[in-house]
C-alpha positions in Angstrom: 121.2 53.9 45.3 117.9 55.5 44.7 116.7 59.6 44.0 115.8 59.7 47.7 118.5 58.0 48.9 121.0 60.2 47.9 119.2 63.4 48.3 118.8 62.1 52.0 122.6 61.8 51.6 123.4 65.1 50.2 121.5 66.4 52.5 123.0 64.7 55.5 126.2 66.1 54.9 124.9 69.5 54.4 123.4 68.9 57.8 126.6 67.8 59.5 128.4 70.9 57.9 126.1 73.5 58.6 124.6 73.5 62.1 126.0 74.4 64.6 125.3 71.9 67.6 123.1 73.2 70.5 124.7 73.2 73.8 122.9 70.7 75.4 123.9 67.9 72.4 127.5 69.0 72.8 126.8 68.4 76.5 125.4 65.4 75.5 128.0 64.2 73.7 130.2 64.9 76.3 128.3 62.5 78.7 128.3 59.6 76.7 132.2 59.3 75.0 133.4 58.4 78.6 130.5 56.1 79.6 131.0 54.2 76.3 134.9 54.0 76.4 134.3 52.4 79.5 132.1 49.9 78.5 134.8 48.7 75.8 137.7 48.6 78.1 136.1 45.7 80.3 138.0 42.9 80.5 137.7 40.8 77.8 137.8 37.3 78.1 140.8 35.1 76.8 140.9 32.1 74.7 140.4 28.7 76.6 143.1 26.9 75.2 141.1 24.0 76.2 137.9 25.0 74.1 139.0 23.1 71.1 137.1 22.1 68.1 137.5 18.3 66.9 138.5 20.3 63.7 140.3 22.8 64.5 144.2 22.8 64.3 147.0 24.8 66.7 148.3 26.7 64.3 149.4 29.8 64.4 146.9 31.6 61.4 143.8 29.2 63.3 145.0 30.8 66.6 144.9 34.4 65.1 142.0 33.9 63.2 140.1 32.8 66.5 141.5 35.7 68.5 139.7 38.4 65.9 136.7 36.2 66.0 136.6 36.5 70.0 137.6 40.0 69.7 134.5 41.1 67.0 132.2 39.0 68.9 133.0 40.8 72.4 132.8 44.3 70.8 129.3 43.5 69.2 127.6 41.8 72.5 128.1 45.3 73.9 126.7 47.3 71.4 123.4 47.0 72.8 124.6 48.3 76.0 126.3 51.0 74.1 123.0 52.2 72.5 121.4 52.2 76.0 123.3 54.7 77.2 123.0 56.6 73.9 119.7 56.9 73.6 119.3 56.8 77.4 121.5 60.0 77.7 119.5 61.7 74.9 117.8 65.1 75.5 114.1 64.0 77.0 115.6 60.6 77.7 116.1 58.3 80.6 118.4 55.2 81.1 116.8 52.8 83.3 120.0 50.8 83.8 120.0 47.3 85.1 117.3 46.3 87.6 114.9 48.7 87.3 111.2 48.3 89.0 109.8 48.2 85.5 112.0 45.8 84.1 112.7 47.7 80.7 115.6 50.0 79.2 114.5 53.3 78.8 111.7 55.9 79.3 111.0 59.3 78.0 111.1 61.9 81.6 107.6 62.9 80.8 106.6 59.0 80.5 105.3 59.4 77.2 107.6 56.3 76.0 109.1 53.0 77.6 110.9 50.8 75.3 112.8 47.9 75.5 116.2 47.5 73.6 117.1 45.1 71.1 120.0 45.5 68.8 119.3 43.1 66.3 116.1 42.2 64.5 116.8 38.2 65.4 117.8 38.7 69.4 114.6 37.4 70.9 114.0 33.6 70.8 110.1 32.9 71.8 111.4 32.6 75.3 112.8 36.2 75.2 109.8 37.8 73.2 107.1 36.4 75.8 109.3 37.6 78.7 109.8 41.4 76.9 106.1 41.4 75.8 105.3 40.9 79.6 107.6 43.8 80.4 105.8 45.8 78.4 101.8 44.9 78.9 103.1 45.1 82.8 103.6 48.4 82.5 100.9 49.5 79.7 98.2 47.9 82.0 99.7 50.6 84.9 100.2 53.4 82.5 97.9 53.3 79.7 98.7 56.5 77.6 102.3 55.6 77.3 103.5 53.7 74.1 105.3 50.6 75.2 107.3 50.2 72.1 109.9 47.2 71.6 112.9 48.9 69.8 115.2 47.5 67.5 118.3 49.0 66.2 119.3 46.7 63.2 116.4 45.5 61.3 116.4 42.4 58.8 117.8 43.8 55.9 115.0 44.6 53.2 112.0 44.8 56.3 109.7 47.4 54.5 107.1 47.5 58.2 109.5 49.8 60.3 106.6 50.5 62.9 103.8 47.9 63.8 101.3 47.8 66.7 99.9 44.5 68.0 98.4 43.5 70.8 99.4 41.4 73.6 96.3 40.4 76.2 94.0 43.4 75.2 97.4 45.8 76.1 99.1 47.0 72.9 102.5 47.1 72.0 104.6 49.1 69.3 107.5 47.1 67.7 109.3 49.8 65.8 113.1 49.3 64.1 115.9 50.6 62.0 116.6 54.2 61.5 112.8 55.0 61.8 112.8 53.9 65.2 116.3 56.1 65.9 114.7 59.0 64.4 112.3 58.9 66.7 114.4 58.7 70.0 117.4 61.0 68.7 115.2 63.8 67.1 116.2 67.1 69.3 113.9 70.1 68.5 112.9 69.0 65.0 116.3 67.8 64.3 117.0 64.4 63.6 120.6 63.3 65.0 120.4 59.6 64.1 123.6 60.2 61.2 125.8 62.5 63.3 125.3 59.6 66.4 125.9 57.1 64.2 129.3 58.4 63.2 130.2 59.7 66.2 130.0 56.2 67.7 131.8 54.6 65.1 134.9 57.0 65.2 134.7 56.1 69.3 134.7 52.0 68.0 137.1 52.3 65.3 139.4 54.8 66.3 
């Protein structure tokens, strides 16, 4: 771990310590611990006992070891839906839920922002990146001082270009990711909230 690194650590904790949360975070807080509970307690899917692999065996260790694979894999397809809501719910933030007119995630109430969600770096095949680059021109073309940024929450480990604009037919485009980009959607009146989120979420996952 470098200097900065833990500097930015020290003074993270400091952070978490030492302010004392706004009311409308708390609020804010308060809004999303129900709306992402219920998104975990879905229904789940069971094993097929019929989806066999030519390789696989029926005992009981392969059986168990398959459950926790289903059950890891269930819990992280939803974790983009989980940071929907979280950043959607944010102070200054809109979730745009599911079948929106402008096809995209979420949108900052005074329209300076629209962004479409990814959680991971390697989501979109070429397919997927056309379809959220049209999303995106779509609405630049309509709305052109709003940054139509493509969000991603895990970036390729060791990506060094957190924020890059491109264009996309003569409309431009922001593709922004990691922490930088989370900065930028949970930063409340100058303070950044990306680590206490972060933790927050993972005592709602893990506890």
């Amino acid at each position: 771990m470098s200097v900065e690194e833990i500097t930015d650590s020290i003074s993270q904790v400091k952070l978490e310590e030492e302010i004392e949360l706004p009311e409308e975070i708390k609020e804010y807080f308060k809004k999303i611990k129900p709306e992402i509970k219920k998104i975990l307690s879905r229904k789940n899917k069971d094993i097929d006992p019929n989806d066999k692999d030519i390789l696989d065996d029926e005992s009981e260790i392969i059986m168990t070891m398959k459950m926790e694979e289903l059950k890891r894999k269930q819990i992280t397809m939803k974790y983009g839906e989980i940071w929907q809501v979280v950043i959607g719910n944010f102070p200054g933030w809109e979730d745009l839920g599911i079948g929106h007119e402008t096809e995209c995630d979420l949108r900052r109430l005074d329209n300076t922002a629209i962004v479409e969600l990814k959680n991971k770096y390697n989501t979109c095949n070429s397919g997927g990146k056309k379809d959220l680059e049209r999303k995106l021109t779509n609405y630049k073309k309509c709305n052109p001082n709003t940054e139509c940024i493509w969000g991603i929450i895990n970036e390729k480990k060791g990506n060094r270009c957190h924020k890059k604009v491109y264009n996309v037919n003569d409309e431009s485009i922001i593709k922004w990711q990691g922490k930088d980009f989370l900065k930028y959607c949970l930063t409340y009146e100058g303070i950044d909230y990306t680590e206490i989120i972060i933790k927050e979420l993972k005592e709602i996952l893990y506890s």
